[in-house]
mmCIF file of C-alpha atoms in Angstrom:
data_model
loop_
_atom_site.group_PDB
_atom_site.id
_atom_site.type_symbol
_atom_site.label_atom_id
_atom_site.label_comp_id
_atom_site.label_asym_id
_atom_site.label_seq_id
_atom_site.Cartn_x
_atom_site.Cartn_y
_atom_site.Cartn_z
ATOM 1 C CA UNK J 1 -31.599 45.524 -84.030
ATOM 2 C CA UNK J 2 -31.389 42.160 -82.765
ATOM 3 C CA UNK J 3 -29.565 41.413 -79.485
ATOM 4 C CA UNK J 4 -28.099 38.045 -78.765
ATOM 5 C CA UNK J 5 -27.534 37.098 -75.013
ATOM 6 C CA UNK J 6 -24.648 34.987 -74.327
ATOM 7 C CA UNK J 7 -24.519 32.842 -71.098
ATOM 8 C CA UNK J 8 -21.134 32.100 -69.726
ATOM 9 C CA UNK J 9 -20.867 29.597 -67.053
ATOM 10 C CA UNK J 10 -17.878 29.750 -64.724
ATOM 11 C CA UNK J 11 -16.895 26.502 -63.112
ATOM 12 C CA UNK J 12 -15.408 27.176 -59.675
ATOM 13 C CA UNK J 13 -12.417 24.810 -59.231
ATOM 14 C CA UNK J 14 -10.876 24.150 -55.939
ATOM 15 C CA UNK J 15 -7.348 25.750 -55.352
ATOM 16 C CA UNK J 16 -5.250 24.925 -52.648
ATOM 17 C CA UNK J 17 -2.338 26.986 -51.244
ATOM 18 C CA UNK J 18 0.595 25.063 -49.852
ATOM 19 C CA UNK J 19 2.622 26.837 -47.304
ATOM 20 C CA UNK J 20 6.104 25.456 -47.174
ATOM 21 C CA UNK J 21 7.100 25.524 -43.560
ATOM 22 C CA UNK J 22 10.759 26.608 -42.869
ATOM 23 C CA UNK J 23 13.193 24.618 -40.797
ATOM 24 C CA UNK J 24 12.363 24.436 -37.248
ATOM 25 C CA UNK J 25 14.489 26.449 -34.920
ATOM 26 C CA UNK J 26 17.050 24.214 -33.387
ATOM 27 C CA UNK J 27 17.174 23.875 -29.494
ATOM 28 C CA UNK J 28 19.948 25.940 -28.425
ATOM 29 C CA UNK J 29 22.789 24.771 -25.863
ATOM 30 C CA UNK J 30 21.798 27.448 -23.309
ATOM 31 C CA UNK J 31 18.491 29.690 -22.574
ATOM 32 C CA UNK J 32 18.955 33.527 -22.479
ATOM 33 C CA UNK J 33 17.883 35.516 -19.654
ATOM 34 C CA UNK J 34 17.825 39.506 -20.003
ATOM 35 C CA UNK J 35 17.469 41.689 -16.953
ATOM 36 C CA UNK J 36 16.532 45.454 -17.386
ATOM 37 C CA UNK J 37 15.426 48.278 -15.122
ATOM 38 C CA UNK J 38 11.728 49.529 -15.418
ATOM 39 C CA UNK J 39 13.041 51.755 -18.438
ATOM 40 C CA UNK J 40 14.140 48.964 -20.331
ATOM 41 C CA UNK J 41 17.939 49.758 -19.802
ATOM 42 C CA UNK J 42 20.148 46.429 -19.396
ATOM 43 C CA UNK J 43 21.382 45.945 -15.905
ATOM 44 C CA UNK J 44 24.752 44.396 -15.944
ATOM 45 C CA UNK J 45 26.243 42.682 -12.839
ATOM 46 C CA UNK J 46 22.722 41.223 -11.949
ATOM 47 C CA UNK J 47 22.789 37.870 -10.160
ATOM 48 C CA UNK J 48 20.138 35.268 -11.492
ATOM 49 C CA UNK J 49 19.837 31.859 -9.713
ATOM 50 C CA UNK J 50 17.748 29.125 -11.482
ATOM 51 C CA UNK J 51 15.159 26.725 -9.358
ATOM 52 C CA UNK J 52 13.155 23.959 -10.462
ATOM 53 C CA UNK J 53 10.715 24.667 -7.714
ATOM 54 C CA UNK J 54 9.491 27.935 -6.099
ATOM 55 C CA UNK J 55 11.918 28.980 -3.607
ATOM 56 C CA UNK J 56 9.530 31.088 -1.634
ATOM 57 C CA UNK J 57 7.807 27.814 -0.548
ATOM 58 C CA UNK J 58 10.686 26.310 1.091
ATOM 59 C CA UNK J 59 12.304 27.066 4.527
ATOM 60 C CA UNK J 60 15.959 26.564 2.835
ATOM 61 C CA UNK J 61 15.640 29.768 0.972
ATOM 62 C CA UNK J 62 19.007 31.325 0.681
ATOM 63 C CA UNK J 63 20.740 28.049 0.586
ATOM 64 C CA UNK J 64 20.128 27.546 -3.176
ATOM 65 C CA UNK J 65 22.350 27.270 -6.145
ATOM 66 C CA UNK J 66 25.071 29.702 -6.927
ATOM 67 C CA UNK J 67 23.800 32.541 -9.141
ATOM 68 C CA UNK J 68 25.084 33.562 -12.509
ATOM 69 C CA UNK J 69 25.869 37.244 -13.407
ATOM 70 C CA UNK J 70 24.660 39.079 -16.532
ATOM 71 C CA UNK J 71 27.096 40.774 -18.931
ATOM 72 C CA UNK J 72 27.327 44.359 -20.123
ATOM 73 C CA UNK J 73 24.036 43.773 -22.136
ATOM 74 C CA UNK J 74 22.151 42.751 -19.206
ATOM 75 C CA UNK J 75 22.145 38.914 -20.446
ATOM 76 C CA UNK J 76 23.311 35.586 -19.175
ATOM 77 C CA UNK J 77 22.969 32.380 -21.241
ATOM 78 C CA UNK J 78 22.947 29.097 -19.386
ATOM 79 C CA UNK J 79 22.027 25.415 -19.789
ATOM 80 C CA UNK J 80 19.641 25.334 -16.911
ATOM 81 C CA UNK J 81 17.478 28.221 -18.468
ATOM 82 C CA UNK J 82 16.283 25.694 -21.092
ATOM 83 C CA UNK J 83 14.040 24.298 -18.670
ATOM 84 C CA UNK J 84 10.891 26.000 -17.024
ATOM 85 C CA UNK J 85 11.279 26.965 -13.438
ATOM 86 C CA UNK J 86 11.710 29.924 -11.251
ATOM 87 C CA UNK J 87 14.390 32.643 -11.339
ATOM 88 C CA UNK J 88 15.746 34.546 -8.318
ATOM 89 C CA UNK J 89 17.133 37.785 -9.390
ATOM 90 C CA UNK J 90 19.325 40.140 -7.056
ATOM 91 C CA UNK J 91 20.354 43.634 -8.267
ATOM 92 C CA UNK J 92 24.046 44.617 -9.100
ATOM 93 C CA UNK J 93 26.170 44.675 -5.894
ATOM 94 C CA UNK J 94 27.302 48.158 -6.473
ATOM 95 C CA UNK J 95 23.555 49.346 -6.486
ATOM 96 C CA UNK J 96 22.881 47.629 -3.304
ATOM 97 C CA UNK J 97 22.637 43.798 -4.147
ATOM 98 C CA UNK J 98 19.589 41.896 -2.804
ATOM 99 C CA UNK J 99 19.032 44.638 -0.028
ATOM 100 C CA UNK J 100 17.344 46.968 -3.014
ATOM 101 C CA UNK J 101 15.915 44.319 -5.242
ATOM 102 C CA UNK J 102 15.297 40.383 -4.615
ATOM 103 C CA UNK J 103 12.515 39.179 -6.757
ATOM 104 C CA UNK J 104 11.362 35.708 -7.767
ATOM 105 C CA UNK J 105 9.712 35.318 -10.863
ATOM 106 C CA UNK J 106 8.069 32.198 -12.826
ATOM 107 C CA UNK J 107 10.147 30.983 -15.924
ATOM 108 C CA UNK J 108 8.729 29.219 -19.067
ATOM 109 C CA UNK J 109 12.006 28.066 -20.062
ATOM 110 C CA UNK J 110 13.398 28.438 -23.471
ATOM 111 C CA UNK J 111 10.752 28.874 -26.358
ATOM 112 C CA UNK J 112 11.308 29.232 -30.135
ATOM 113 C CA UNK J 113 8.766 32.063 -30.401
ATOM 114 C CA UNK J 114 10.666 33.911 -27.595
ATOM 115 C CA UNK J 115 14.174 32.869 -27.189
ATOM 116 C CA UNK J 116 15.056 35.517 -24.836
ATOM 117 C CA UNK J 117 13.292 35.954 -21.471
ATOM 118 C CA UNK J 118 13.272 39.488 -20.199
ATOM 119 C CA UNK J 119 12.955 40.366 -16.664
ATOM 120 C CA UNK J 120 12.217 43.858 -15.362
ATOM 121 C CA UNK J 121 14.048 44.176 -11.967
ATOM 122 C CA UNK J 122 12.678 47.112 -9.725
ATOM 123 C CA UNK J 123 15.687 48.314 -7.926
ATOM 124 C CA UNK J 124 15.056 50.630 -4.765
ATOM 125 C CA UNK J 125 17.288 53.848 -5.172
ATOM 126 C CA UNK J 126 19.630 54.057 -2.047
ATOM 127 C CA UNK J 127 21.518 57.291 -0.701
ATOM 128 C CA UNK J 128 24.903 57.479 0.100
ATOM 129 C CA UNK J 129 25.995 58.269 3.746
ATOM 130 C CA UNK J 130 29.257 59.142 5.442
ATOM 131 C CA UNK J 131 30.455 57.154 8.276
ATOM 132 C CA UNK J 132 33.620 58.151 10.131
ATOM 133 C CA UNK J 133 35.118 55.417 12.425
ATOM 134 C CA UNK J 134 37.834 55.492 14.911
ATOM 135 C CA UNK J 135 39.670 52.475 16.515
ATOM 136 C CA UNK J 136 40.521 52.858 20.178
ATOM 137 C CA UNK J 137 41.660 50.665 22.812
ATOM 138 C CA UNK J 138 39.876 49.570 25.891
ATOM 139 C CA UNK J 139 41.035 52.658 27.707
ATOM 140 C CA UNK J 140 39.751 54.872 24.871
ATOM 141 C CA UNK J 141 43.047 55.892 23.469
ATOM 142 C CA UNK J 142 43.411 55.964 19.686
ATOM 143 C CA UNK J 143 45.146 53.007 18.070
ATOM 144 C CA UNK J 144 47.372 53.999 15.124
ATOM 145 C CA UNK J 145 47.696 51.602 12.394
ATOM 146 C CA UNK J 146 44.643 49.427 13.053
ATOM 147 C CA UNK J 147 43.124 47.635 9.787
ATOM 148 C CA UNK J 148 39.312 47.896 9.382
ATOM 149 C CA UNK J 149 37.333 45.542 7.068
ATOM 150 C CA UNK J 150 33.934 46.876 6.556
ATOM 151 C CA UNK J 151 31.685 43.870 5.662
ATOM 152 C CA UNK J 152 28.320 45.764 4.889
ATOM 153 C CA UNK J 153 26.213 48.678 5.930
ATOM 154 C CA UNK J 154 22.500 47.946 5.489
ATOM 155 C CA UNK J 155 20.533 51.178 4.140
ATOM 156 C CA UNK J 156 17.236 52.177 5.537
ATOM 157 C CA UNK J 157 13.899 51.204 3.733
ATOM 158 C CA UNK J 158 15.480 47.919 2.201
ATOM 159 C CA UNK J 159 14.926 44.271 2.930
ATOM 160 C CA UNK J 160 18.082 44.548 5.051
ATOM 161 C CA UNK J 161 18.210 45.742 8.633
ATOM 162 C CA UNK J 162 17.637 49.558 8.995
ATOM 163 C CA UNK J 163 20.940 50.668 10.169
ATOM 164 C CA UNK J 164 21.980 53.780 7.835
ATOM 165 C CA UNK J 165 19.427 56.460 6.768
ATOM 166 C CA UNK J 166 19.975 58.568 3.815
ATOM 167 C CA UNK J 167 22.673 61.266 3.900
ATOM 168 C CA UNK J 168 23.566 60.536 7.533
ATOM 169 C CA UNK J 169 26.627 61.722 9.149
ATOM 170 C CA UNK J 170 27.954 59.370 11.607
ATOM 171 C CA UNK J 171 30.810 59.265 13.783
ATOM 172 C CA UNK J 172 31.914 56.070 15.906
ATOM 173 C CA UNK J 173 34.425 54.553 18.012
ATOM 174 C CA UNK J 174 35.318 50.874 17.709
ATOM 175 C CA UNK J 175 36.558 49.735 20.913
ATOM 176 C CA UNK J 176 38.893 46.889 20.907
ATOM 177 C CA UNK J 177 38.423 44.140 23.203
ATOM 178 C CA UNK J 178 41.117 43.503 25.769
ATOM 179 C CA UNK J 179 43.605 41.122 24.723
ATOM 180 C CA UNK J 180 47.166 39.843 25.196
ATOM 181 C CA UNK J 181 50.353 41.306 23.817
ATOM 182 C CA UNK J 182 52.813 39.897 21.692
ATOM 183 C CA UNK J 183 56.281 41.751 21.401
ATOM 184 C CA UNK J 184 59.959 41.177 20.828
ATOM 185 C CA UNK J 185 62.750 42.382 18.583
ATOM 186 C CA UNK J 186 63.953 41.866 15.039
ATOM 187 C CA UNK J 187 67.642 41.500 14.516
ATOM 188 C CA UNK J 188 70.081 40.821 11.791
ATOM 189 C CA UNK J 189 72.458 37.822 11.537
ATOM 190 C CA UNK J 190 74.896 39.934 13.163
ATOM 191 C CA UNK J 191 72.787 40.664 16.005
ATOM 192 C CA UNK J 192 71.969 44.440 15.081
ATOM 193 C CA UNK J 193 68.583 45.758 15.410
ATOM 194 C CA UNK J 194 66.647 45.510 12.063
ATOM 195 C CA UNK J 195 64.940 48.929 11.833
ATOM 196 C CA UNK J 196 61.557 48.818 9.890
ATOM 197 C CA UNK J 197 61.330 45.092 9.291
ATOM 198 C CA UNK J 198 57.865 43.770 9.100
ATOM 199 C CA UNK J 199 56.532 41.028 11.546
ATOM 200 C CA UNK J 200 53.552 38.787 10.577
ATOM 201 C CA UNK J 201 51.702 36.711 13.077
ATOM 202 C CA UNK J 202 49.060 34.023 12.309
ATOM 203 C CA UNK J 203 46.641 32.395 14.630
ATOM 204 C CA UNK J 204 47.118 28.570 14.837
ATOM 205 C CA UNK J 205 43.226 28.509 15.201
ATOM 206 C CA UNK J 206 42.232 27.713 11.671
ATOM 207 C CA UNK J 207 38.578 29.037 12.177
ATOM 208 C CA UNK J 208 40.191 32.378 13.565
ATOM 209 C CA UNK J 209 42.793 32.570 11.055
ATOM 210 C CA UNK J 210 40.286 32.104 8.135
ATOM 211 C CA UNK J 211 38.417 35.106 8.859
ATOM 212 C CA UNK J 212 40.900 37.173 10.646
ATOM 213 C CA UNK J 213 43.745 36.593 8.257
ATOM 214 C CA UNK J 214 47.302 37.566 8.907
ATOM 215 C CA UNK J 215 48.235 40.512 11.360
ATOM 216 C CA UNK J 216 51.237 42.807 10.260
ATOM 217 C CA UNK J 217 53.289 45.303 12.237
ATOM 218 C CA UNK J 218 56.409 47.132 11.237
ATOM 219 C CA UNK J 219 59.509 47.237 14.007
ATOM 220 C CA UNK J 220 60.692 50.572 14.866
ATOM 221 C CA UNK J 221 63.969 52.132 14.749
ATOM 222 C CA UNK J 222 65.416 49.807 17.221
ATOM 223 C CA UNK J 223 63.890 46.615 15.827
ATOM 224 C CA UNK J 224 61.102 46.458 18.523
ATOM 225 C CA UNK J 225 57.629 45.353 17.507
ATOM 226 C CA UNK J 226 54.327 44.976 19.387
ATOM 227 C CA UNK J 227 51.217 43.169 18.666
ATOM 228 C CA UNK J 228 48.081 44.300 20.855
ATOM 229 C CA UNK J 229 44.870 42.725 21.777
ATOM 230 C CA UNK J 230 45.654 39.233 20.643
ATOM 231 C CA UNK J 231 43.433 36.369 21.460
ATOM 232 C CA UNK J 232 44.676 33.716 23.829
ATOM 233 C CA UNK J 233 46.450 30.776 22.225
ATOM 234 C CA UNK J 234 49.102 29.853 20.048
ATOM 235 C CA UNK J 235 50.356 32.102 17.243
ATOM 236 C CA UNK J 236 52.846 31.625 14.338
ATOM 237 C CA UNK J 237 55.228 34.491 14.044
ATOM 238 C CA UNK J 238 57.780 35.393 11.070
ATOM 239 C CA UNK J 239 59.715 38.282 9.880
ATOM 240 C CA UNK J 240 60.087 39.680 6.425
ATOM 241 C CA UNK J 241 57.692 37.882 3.764
ATOM 242 C CA UNK J 242 55.247 34.847 4.151
ATOM 243 C CA UNK J 243 55.949 34.169 0.475
ATOM 244 C CA UNK J 244 59.632 33.731 0.948
ATOM 245 C CA UNK J 245 59.518 32.186 4.606
ATOM 246 C CA UNK J 246 60.619 28.626 4.951
ATOM 247 C CA UNK J 247 59.111 26.333 7.491
ATOM 248 C CA UNK J 248 61.920 26.596 9.924
ATOM 249 C CA UNK J 249 61.727 30.691 9.818
ATOM 250 C CA UNK J 250 58.374 30.491 11.725
ATOM 251 C CA UNK J 251 58.139 30.331 15.480
ATOM 252 C CA UNK J 252 55.154 29.235 17.300
ATOM 253 C CA UNK J 253 54.660 31.342 20.497
ATOM 254 C CA UNK J 254 51.938 31.807 23.009
ATOM 255 C CA UNK J 255 50.008 35.190 23.199
ATOM 256 C CA UNK J 256 51.460 37.289 26.232
ATOM 257 C CA UNK J 257 54.986 36.652 25.273
ATOM 258 C CA UNK J 258 56.955 40.035 25.271
ATOM 259 C CA UNK J 259 60.599 38.859 24.782
ATOM 260 C CA UNK J 260 60.500 37.252 21.119
ATOM 261 C CA UNK J 261 63.849 37.395 19.108
ATOM 262 C CA UNK J 262 63.330 37.226 15.336
ATOM 263 C CA UNK J 263 66.348 37.264 12.911
ATOM 264 C CA UNK J 264 65.856 38.845 9.378
ATOM 265 C CA UNK J 265 67.119 37.062 6.267
ATOM 266 C CA UNK J 266 67.513 40.321 4.463
ATOM 267 C CA UNK J 267 70.755 42.196 4.400
ATOM 268 C CA UNK J 268 70.562 45.551 6.067
#
């Protein structure tokens, strides 16, 4: 048998693969920051502030820009977040705010490869405490009808002052400073006592009135009313309602007066 060998030459031709590049992702109108807890759950109500410098290296920390607040998905999208810089992140206020979490993290700005920047915020757990407060006068007698405004209570083991410890039961007396009395009577247009009328007093000192607000007291059955522990100075007094009061309805008096006469506009 005769065998015939066939030689096959294969010519390798260069082959080029062309990858068609898709359209580049357009730069958005805002950058997105997402804040989550260590378990990856979104933190709604987190405050996020942007800096173009490291706020930890300046003595003016705390006087920076107003923060933005994350939505229910733990996200916030702002134009400032397009540029690199630093983010200062505070925990949601119901969880304790900056007392329980106050972190500064470097921020790389918006990137097409990672359009959402995720920040893990480590929130310290705080325990609830019970605080019983009683308002008393200078002689220790209880003051009925006093209004109390609680600005803040700092929990222990946070960046705030160590004042309240976990599960603490505390009872305190808030002693009002000695002050002046402002008193008088509310009457109707016919001169009859206006029982139960409301009287409002506002300090003419703008700084005091801005944080103290207005004081209100209700007249007794004979139309008599008394404001206790007022600061010295001028006070503006009116009866019925601030909203409906006219400029001529207000009286400017000096703290210490005890014989004021106010006329109510309401029919009784």
